[in-house]
mmCIF file of C-alpha atoms in Angstrom:
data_model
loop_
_atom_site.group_PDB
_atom_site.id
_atom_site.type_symbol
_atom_site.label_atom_id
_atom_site.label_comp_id
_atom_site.label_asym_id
_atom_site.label_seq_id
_atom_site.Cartn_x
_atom_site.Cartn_y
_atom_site.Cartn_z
ATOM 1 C CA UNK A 1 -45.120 -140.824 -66.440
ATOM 2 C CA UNK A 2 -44.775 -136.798 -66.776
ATOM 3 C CA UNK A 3 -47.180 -134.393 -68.246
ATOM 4 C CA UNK A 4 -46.611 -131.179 -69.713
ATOM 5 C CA UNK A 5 -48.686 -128.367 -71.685
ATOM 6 C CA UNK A 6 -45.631 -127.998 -73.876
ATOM 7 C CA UNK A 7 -43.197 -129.794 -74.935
ATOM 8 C CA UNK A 8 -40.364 -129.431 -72.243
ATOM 9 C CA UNK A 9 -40.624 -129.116 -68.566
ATOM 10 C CA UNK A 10 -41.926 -132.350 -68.238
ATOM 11 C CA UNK A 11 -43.574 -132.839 -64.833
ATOM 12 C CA UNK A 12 -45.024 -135.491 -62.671
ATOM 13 C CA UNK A 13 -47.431 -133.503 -60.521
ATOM 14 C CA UNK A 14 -51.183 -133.289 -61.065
ATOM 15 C CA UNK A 15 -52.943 -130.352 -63.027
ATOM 16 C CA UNK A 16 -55.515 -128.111 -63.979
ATOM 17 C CA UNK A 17 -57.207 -126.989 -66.874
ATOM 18 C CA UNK A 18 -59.262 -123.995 -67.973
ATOM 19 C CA UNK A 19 -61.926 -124.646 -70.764
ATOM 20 C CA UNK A 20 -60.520 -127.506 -73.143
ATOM 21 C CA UNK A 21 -57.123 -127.867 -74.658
ATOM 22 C CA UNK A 22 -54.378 -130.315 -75.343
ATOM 23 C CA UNK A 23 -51.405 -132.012 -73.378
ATOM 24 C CA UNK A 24 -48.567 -133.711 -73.594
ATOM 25 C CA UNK A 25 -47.705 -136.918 -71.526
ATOM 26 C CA UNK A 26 -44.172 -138.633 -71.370
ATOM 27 C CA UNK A 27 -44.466 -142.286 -70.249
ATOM 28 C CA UNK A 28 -40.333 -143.696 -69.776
ATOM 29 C CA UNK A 29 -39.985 -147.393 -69.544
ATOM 30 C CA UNK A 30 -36.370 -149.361 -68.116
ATOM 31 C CA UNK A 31 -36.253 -152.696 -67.610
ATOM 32 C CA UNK A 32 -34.071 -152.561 -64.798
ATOM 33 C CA UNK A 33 -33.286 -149.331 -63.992
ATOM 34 C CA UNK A 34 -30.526 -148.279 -61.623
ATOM 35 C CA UNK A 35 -28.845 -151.576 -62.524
ATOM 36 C CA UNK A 36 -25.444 -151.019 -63.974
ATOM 37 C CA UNK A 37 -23.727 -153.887 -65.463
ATOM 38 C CA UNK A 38 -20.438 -153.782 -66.630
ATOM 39 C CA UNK A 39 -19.697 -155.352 -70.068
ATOM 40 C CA UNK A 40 -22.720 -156.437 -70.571
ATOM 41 C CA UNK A 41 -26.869 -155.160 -70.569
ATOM 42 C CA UNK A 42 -30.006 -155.218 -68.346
ATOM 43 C CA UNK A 43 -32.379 -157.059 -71.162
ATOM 44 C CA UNK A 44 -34.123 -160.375 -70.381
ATOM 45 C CA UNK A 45 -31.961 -162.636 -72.088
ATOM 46 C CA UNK A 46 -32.963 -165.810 -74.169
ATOM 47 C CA UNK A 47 -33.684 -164.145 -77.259
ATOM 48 C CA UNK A 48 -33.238 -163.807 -81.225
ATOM 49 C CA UNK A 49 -32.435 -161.593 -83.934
ATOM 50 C CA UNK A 50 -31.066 -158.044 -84.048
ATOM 51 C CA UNK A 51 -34.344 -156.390 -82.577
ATOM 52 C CA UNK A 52 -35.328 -158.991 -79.824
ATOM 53 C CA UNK A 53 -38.008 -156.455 -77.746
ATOM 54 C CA UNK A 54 -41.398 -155.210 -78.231
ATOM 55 C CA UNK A 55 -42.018 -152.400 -75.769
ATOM 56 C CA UNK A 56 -45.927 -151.130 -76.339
ATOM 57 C CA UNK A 57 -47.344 -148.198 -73.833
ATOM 58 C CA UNK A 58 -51.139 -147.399 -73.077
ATOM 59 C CA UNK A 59 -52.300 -144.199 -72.129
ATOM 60 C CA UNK A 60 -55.717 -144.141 -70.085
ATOM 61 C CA UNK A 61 -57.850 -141.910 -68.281
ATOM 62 C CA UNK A 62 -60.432 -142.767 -66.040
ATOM 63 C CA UNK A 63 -59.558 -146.340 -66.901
ATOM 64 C CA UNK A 64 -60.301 -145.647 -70.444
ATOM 65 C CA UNK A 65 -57.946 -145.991 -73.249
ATOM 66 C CA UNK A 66 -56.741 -142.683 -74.678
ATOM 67 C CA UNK A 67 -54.115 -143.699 -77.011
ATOM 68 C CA UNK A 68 -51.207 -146.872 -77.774
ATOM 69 C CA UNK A 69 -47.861 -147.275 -78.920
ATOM 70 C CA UNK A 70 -45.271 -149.616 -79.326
ATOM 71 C CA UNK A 71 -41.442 -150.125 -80.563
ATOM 72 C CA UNK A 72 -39.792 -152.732 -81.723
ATOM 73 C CA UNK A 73 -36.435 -152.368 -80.332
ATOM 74 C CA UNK A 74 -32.579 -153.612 -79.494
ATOM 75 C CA UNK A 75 -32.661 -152.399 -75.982
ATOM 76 C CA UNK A 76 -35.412 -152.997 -73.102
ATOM 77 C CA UNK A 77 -36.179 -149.476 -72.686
ATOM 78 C CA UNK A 78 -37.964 -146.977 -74.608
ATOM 79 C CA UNK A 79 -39.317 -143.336 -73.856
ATOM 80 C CA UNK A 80 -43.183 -142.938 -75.541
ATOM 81 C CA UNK A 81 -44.371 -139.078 -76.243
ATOM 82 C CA UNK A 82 -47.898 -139.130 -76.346
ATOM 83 C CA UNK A 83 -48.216 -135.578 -77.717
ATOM 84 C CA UNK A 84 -51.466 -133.376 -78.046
ATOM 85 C CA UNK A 85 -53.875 -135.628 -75.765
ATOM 86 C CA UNK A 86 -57.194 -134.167 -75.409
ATOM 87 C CA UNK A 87 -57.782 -133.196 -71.631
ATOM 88 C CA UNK A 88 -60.318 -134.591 -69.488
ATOM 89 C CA UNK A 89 -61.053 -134.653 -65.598
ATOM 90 C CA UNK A 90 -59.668 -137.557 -63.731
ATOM 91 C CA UNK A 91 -56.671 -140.140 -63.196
ATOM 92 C CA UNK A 92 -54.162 -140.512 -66.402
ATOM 93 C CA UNK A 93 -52.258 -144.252 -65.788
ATOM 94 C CA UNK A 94 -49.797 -145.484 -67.940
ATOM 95 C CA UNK A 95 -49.289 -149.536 -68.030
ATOM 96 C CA UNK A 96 -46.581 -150.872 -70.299
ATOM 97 C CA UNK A 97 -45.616 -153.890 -71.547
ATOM 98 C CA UNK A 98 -42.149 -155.665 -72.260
ATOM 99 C CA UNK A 99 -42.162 -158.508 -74.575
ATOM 100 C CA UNK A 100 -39.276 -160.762 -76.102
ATOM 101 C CA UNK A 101 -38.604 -162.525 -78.892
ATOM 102 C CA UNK A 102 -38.536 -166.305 -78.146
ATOM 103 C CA UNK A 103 -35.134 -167.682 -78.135
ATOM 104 C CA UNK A 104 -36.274 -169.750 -81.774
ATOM 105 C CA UNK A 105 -37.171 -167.068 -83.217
ATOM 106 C CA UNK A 106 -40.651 -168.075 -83.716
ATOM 107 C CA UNK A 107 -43.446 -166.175 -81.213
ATOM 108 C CA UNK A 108 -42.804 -163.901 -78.481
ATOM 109 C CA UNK A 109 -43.269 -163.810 -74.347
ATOM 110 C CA UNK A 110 -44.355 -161.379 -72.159
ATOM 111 C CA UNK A 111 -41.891 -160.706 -69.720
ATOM 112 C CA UNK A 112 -43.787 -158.302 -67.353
ATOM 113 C CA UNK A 113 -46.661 -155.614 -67.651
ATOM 114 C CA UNK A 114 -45.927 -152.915 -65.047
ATOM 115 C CA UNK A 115 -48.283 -149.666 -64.226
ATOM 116 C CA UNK A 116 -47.034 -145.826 -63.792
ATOM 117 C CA UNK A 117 -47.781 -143.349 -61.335
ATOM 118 C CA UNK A 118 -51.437 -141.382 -61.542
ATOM 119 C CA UNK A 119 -51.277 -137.668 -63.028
ATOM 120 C CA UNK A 120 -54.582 -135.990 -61.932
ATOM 121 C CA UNK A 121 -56.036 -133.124 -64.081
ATOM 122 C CA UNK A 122 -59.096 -131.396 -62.622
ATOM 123 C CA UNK A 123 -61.434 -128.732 -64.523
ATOM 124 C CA UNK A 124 -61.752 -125.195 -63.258
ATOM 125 C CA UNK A 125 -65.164 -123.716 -63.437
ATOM 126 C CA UNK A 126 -66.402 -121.597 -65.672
ATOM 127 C CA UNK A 127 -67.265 -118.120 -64.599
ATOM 128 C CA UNK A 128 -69.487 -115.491 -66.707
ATOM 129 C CA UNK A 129 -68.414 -111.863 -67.171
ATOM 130 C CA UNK A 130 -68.920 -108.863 -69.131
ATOM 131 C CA UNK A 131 -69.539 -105.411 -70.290
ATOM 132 C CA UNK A 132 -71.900 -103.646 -72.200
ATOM 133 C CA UNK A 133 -70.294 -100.731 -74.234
ATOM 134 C CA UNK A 134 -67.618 -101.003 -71.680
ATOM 135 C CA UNK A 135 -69.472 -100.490 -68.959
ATOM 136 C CA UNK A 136 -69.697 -103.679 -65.984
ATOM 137 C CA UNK A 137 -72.941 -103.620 -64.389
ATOM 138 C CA UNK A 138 -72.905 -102.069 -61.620
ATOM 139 C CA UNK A 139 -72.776 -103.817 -58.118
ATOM 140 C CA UNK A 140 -76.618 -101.842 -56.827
ATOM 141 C CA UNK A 141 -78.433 -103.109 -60.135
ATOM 142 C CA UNK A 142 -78.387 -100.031 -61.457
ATOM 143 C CA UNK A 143 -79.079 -100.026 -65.322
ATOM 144 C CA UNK A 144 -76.293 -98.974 -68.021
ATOM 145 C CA UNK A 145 -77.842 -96.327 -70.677
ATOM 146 C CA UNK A 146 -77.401 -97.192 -74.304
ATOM 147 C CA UNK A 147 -78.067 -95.791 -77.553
ATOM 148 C CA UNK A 148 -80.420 -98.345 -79.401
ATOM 149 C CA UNK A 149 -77.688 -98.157 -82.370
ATOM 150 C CA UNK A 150 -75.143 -99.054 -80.793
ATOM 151 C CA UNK A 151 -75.121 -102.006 -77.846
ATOM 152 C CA UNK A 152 -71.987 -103.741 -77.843
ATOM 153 C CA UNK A 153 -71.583 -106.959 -75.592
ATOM 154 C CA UNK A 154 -68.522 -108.138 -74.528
ATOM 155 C CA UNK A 155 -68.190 -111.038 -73.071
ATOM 156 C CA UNK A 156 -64.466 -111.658 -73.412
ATOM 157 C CA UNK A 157 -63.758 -111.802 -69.599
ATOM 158 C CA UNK A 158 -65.650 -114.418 -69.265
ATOM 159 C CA UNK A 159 -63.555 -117.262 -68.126
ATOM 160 C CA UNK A 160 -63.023 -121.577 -68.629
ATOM 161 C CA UNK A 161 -65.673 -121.885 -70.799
ATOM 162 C CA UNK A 162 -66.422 -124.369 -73.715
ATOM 163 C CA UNK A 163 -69.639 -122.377 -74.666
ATOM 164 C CA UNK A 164 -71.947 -120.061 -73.213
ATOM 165 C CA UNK A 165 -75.384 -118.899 -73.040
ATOM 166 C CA UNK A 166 -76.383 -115.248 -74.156
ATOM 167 C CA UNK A 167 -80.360 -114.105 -72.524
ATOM 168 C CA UNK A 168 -82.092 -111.058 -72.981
ATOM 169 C CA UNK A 169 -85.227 -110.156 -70.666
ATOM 170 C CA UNK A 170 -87.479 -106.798 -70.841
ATOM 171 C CA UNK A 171 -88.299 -105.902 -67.667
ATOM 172 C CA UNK A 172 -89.124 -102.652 -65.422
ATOM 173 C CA UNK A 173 -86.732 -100.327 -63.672
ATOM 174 C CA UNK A 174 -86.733 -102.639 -60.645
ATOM 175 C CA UNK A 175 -85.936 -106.028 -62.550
ATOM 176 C CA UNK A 176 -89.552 -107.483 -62.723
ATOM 177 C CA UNK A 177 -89.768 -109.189 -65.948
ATOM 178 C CA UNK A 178 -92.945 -108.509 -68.275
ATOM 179 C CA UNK A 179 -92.878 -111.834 -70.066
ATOM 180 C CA UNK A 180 -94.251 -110.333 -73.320
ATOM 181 C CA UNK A 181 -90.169 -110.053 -74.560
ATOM 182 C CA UNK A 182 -87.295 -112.390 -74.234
ATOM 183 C CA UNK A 183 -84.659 -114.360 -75.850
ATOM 184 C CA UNK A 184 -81.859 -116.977 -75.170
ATOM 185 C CA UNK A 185 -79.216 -119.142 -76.847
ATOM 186 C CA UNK A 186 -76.390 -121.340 -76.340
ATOM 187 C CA UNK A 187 -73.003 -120.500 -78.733
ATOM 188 C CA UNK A 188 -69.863 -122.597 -79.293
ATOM 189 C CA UNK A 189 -66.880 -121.964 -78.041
ATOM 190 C CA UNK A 190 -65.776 -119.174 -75.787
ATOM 191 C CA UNK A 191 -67.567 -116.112 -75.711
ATOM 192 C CA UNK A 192 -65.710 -112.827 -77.511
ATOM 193 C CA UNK A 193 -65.450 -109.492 -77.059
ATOM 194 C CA UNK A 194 -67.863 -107.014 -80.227
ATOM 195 C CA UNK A 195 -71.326 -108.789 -79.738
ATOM 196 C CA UNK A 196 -73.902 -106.800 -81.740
ATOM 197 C CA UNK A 197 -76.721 -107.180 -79.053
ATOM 198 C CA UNK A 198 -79.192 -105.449 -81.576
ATOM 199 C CA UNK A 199 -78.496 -108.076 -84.046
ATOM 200 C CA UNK A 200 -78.454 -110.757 -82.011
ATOM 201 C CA UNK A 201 -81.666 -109.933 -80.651
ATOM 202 C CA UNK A 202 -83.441 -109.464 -83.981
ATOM 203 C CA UNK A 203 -82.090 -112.609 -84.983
ATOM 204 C CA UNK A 204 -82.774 -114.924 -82.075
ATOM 205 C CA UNK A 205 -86.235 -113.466 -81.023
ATOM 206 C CA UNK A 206 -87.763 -116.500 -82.666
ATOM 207 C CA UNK A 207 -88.795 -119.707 -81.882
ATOM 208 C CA UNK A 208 -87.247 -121.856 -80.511
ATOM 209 C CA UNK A 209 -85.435 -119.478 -78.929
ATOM 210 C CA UNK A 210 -87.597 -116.742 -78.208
ATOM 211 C CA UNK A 211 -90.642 -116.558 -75.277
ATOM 212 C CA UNK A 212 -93.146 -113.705 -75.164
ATOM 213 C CA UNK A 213 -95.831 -112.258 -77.461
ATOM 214 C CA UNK A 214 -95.765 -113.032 -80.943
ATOM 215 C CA UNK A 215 -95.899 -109.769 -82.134
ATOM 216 C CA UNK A 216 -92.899 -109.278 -80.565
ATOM 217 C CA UNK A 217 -90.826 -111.727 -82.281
ATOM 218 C CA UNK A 218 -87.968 -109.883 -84.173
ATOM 219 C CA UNK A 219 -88.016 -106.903 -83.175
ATOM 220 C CA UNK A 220 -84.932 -104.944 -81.574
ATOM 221 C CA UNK A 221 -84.240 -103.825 -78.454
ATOM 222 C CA UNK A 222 -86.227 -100.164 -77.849
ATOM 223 C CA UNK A 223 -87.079 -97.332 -75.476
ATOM 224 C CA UNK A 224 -89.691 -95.949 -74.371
ATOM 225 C CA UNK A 225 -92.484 -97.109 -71.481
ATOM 226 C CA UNK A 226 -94.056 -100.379 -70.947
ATOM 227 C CA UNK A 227 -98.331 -100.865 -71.234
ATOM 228 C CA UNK A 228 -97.873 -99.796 -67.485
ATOM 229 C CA UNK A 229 -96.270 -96.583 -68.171
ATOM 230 C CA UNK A 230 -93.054 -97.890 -66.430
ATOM 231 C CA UNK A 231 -89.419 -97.129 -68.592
ATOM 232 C CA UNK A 232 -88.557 -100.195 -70.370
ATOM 233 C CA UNK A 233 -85.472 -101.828 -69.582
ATOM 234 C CA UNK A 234 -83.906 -105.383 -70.336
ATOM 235 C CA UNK A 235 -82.249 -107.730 -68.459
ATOM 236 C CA UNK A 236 -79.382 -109.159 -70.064
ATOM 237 C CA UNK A 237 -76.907 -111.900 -69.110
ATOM 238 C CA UNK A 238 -74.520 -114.080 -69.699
ATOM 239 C CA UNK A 239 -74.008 -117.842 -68.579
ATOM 240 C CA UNK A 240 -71.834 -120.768 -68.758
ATOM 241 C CA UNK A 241 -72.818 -124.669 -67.251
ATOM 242 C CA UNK A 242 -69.461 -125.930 -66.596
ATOM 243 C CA UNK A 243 -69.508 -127.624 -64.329
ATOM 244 C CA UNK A 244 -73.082 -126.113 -63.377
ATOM 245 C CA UNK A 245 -75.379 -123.428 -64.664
ATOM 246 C CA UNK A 246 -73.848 -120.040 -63.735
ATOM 247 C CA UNK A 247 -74.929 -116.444 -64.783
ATOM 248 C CA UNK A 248 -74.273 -112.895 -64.667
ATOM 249 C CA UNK A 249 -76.715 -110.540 -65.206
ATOM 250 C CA UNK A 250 -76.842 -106.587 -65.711
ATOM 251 C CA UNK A 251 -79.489 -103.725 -66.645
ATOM 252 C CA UNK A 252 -79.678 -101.812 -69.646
ATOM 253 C CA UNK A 253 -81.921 -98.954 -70.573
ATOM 254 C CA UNK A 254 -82.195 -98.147 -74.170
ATOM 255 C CA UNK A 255 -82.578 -94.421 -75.627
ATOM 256 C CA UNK A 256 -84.369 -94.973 -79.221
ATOM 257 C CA UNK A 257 -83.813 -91.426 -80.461
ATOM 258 C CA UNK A 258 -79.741 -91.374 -79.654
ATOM 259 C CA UNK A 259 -77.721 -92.559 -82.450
ATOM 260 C CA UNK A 260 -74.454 -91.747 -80.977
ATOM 261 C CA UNK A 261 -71.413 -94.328 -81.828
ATOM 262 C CA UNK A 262 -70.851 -94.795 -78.420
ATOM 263 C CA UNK A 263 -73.429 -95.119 -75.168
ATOM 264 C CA UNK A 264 -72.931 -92.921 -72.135
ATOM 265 C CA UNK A 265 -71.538 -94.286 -69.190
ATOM 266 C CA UNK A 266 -73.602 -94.070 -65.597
ATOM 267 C CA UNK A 267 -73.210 -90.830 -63.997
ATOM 268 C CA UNK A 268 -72.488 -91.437 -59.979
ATOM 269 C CA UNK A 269 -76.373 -90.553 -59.561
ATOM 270 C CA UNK A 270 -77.533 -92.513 -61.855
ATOM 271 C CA UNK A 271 -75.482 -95.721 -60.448
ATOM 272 C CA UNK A 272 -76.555 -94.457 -56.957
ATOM 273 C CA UNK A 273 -80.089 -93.427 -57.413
ATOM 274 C CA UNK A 274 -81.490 -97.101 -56.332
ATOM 275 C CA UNK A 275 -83.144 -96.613 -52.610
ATOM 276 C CA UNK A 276 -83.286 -99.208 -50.122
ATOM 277 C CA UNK A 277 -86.974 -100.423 -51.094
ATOM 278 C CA UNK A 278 -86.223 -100.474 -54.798
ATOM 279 C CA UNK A 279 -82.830 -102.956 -54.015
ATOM 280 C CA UNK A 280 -84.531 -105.136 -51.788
ATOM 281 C CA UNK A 281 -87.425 -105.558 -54.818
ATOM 282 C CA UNK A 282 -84.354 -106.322 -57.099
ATOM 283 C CA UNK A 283 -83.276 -109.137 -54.559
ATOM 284 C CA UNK A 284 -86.366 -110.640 -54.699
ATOM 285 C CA UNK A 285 -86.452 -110.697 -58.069
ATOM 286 C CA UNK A 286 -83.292 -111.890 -59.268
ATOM 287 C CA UNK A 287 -81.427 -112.675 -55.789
ATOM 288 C CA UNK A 288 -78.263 -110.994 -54.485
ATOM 289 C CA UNK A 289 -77.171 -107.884 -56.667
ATOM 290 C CA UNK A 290 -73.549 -109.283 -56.546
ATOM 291 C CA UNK A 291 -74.783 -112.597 -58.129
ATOM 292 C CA UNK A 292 -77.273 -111.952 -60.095
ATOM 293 C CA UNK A 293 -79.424 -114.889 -61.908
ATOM 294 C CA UNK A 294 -81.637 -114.645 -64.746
ATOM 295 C CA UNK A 295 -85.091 -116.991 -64.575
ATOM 296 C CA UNK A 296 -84.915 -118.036 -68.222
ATOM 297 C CA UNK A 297 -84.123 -121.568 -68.132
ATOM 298 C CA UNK A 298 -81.687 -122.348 -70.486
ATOM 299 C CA UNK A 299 -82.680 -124.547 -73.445
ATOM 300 C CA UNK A 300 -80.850 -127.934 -74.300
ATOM 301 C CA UNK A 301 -79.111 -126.986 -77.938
ATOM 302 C CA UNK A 302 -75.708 -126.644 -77.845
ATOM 303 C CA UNK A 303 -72.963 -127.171 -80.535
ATOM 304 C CA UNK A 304 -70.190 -129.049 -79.843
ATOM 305 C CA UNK A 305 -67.397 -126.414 -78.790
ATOM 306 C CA UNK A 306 -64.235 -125.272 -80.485
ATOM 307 C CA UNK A 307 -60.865 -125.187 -78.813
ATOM 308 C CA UNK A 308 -59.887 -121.753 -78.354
ATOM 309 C CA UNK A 309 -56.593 -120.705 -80.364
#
């Protein structure tokens, strides 16, 4: 047995896979190969009629059956292309089966069931990226200014996934949530690049996705200062669970009164003015700047995802 993610270049060797997708497996059947006989053929003999062999092939994975097929043949050999298999973690096996017709024509025998070599395919793991407005977060949890009409997430880097998880959080300047404001939801499929976070956020501050205050439930993201005086900022990141929950998380501050078509990237103060007390209050918080990790737990919906084309 040989796999391949296209149609040629058939290979025997194990594999991996990034997200979901399709492959192709090539399962070639002799009965008695590197036999040569002159004059004559390899076939069991004892047989009628002009197409005395069955030849049927069973695709598994994980001991599972994935798909079957069988010819009805003159010869006892037969090649079966089991195109476009849906992949999944684990052992792919092959077993096939030779039959012939009996030699009164009536019934058939098994001559032999043999097994194929083992093709493993193995998941990689999905890993969350992005930028907002173009902008990555930056490594010292500094926060990316925005204009409140226009905050564009992009989360096409993100990587493997079959769906992904999309949170917002208002916090402080420092990455201590407030609680009174915050949203999350699972989407299908892999995550793109042109996410309106304004709309999203009007849209999926409500139950039974949002958390907070109720008389915050709708409303966009906005400047200004928090009941404590402190600037309001929000936490927002992006996750994927495959194979286990995995986030990344920057800061955004939002300017209510710009209406530019494009938010300003950090200046080198701004993405440096963080002092040693104010990161080690972000690591608290949220853990390691590097890895950041939002404390929203992520809620059970989720769609069944869409292959990628």
């Amino acid at each position: 047995m040989t796999q391949s993610s296209t149609t040629s270049g058939y290979s025997a060797n194990n594999f991996g896979y990034c997200g979901s997708g399709n492959r192709n497996f090539m399962v070639s059947y002799e009965y008695c190969p590197g036999i040569i006989i002159v004059g004559g053929s390899c076939g069991p003999y004892n047989t009628c009629g002009s197409n005395p062999y069955r030849i049927k092939a069973n695709l598994y994975l994980n001991g599972n059956l994935v798909s079957s097929m069988q010819y009805q043949t003159s010869s006892s050999w037969a090649n079966f292309p089991f195109y476009n298999v849906g992949v999944g973690a684990g052992q792919y096996k092959a077993t096939v089966t030779l039959e012939k017709r009996n030699w009164t024509c009536i019934g058939w025998s098994t001559v032999e069931t043999v097994s194929t070599n083992i093709i493993v395919s193995s998941a990689a793991a999905a890993t969350p990226n992005f930028n907002i407005n173009g902008v990555a977060p930056p490594a010292n949890g500094a926060p990316i200014n925005v204009c409140a009409s226009n905050i564009k997430l992009n989360a096409d880097p993100t990587s493997c996934e079959n769906h992904y998880f999309v949170t917002v959080q208002e916090s402080d300047r420092w990455w201590t949530r407030t609680n009174d404001y915050e949203w999350g939801r699972w989407f299908a499929g892999q995550a793109p690049n042109g996410l309106n976070l304004q709309q999203m956020s009007t849209t999926f501050s409500y139950s039974p996705y949002f958390i907070g205050s109720p008389g915050r439930q709708g409303s966009p993201l906005i400047g200004g200062n928090l009941p404590n005086g402190q600037n309001r900022h929000y936490r927002v990141s992006v996750c994927t669970g495959e194979p286990s929950w995995n986030c990344k998380t920057g800061l955004i501050k939002v300017d209510g009164n710009c209406f530019a078509g494009a938010a300003a990237t950090p200046s080198e103060e701004q993405a440096a003015d963080l002092s040693d007390e104010e990161r080690s209050v972000v690591e608290e918080e949220r853990g390691p700047t590097s890895e950041p990790m939002p404390d929203i737990k992520p809620p059970t919906e989720c769609t069944d995802a869409q292959p990628k084309k």
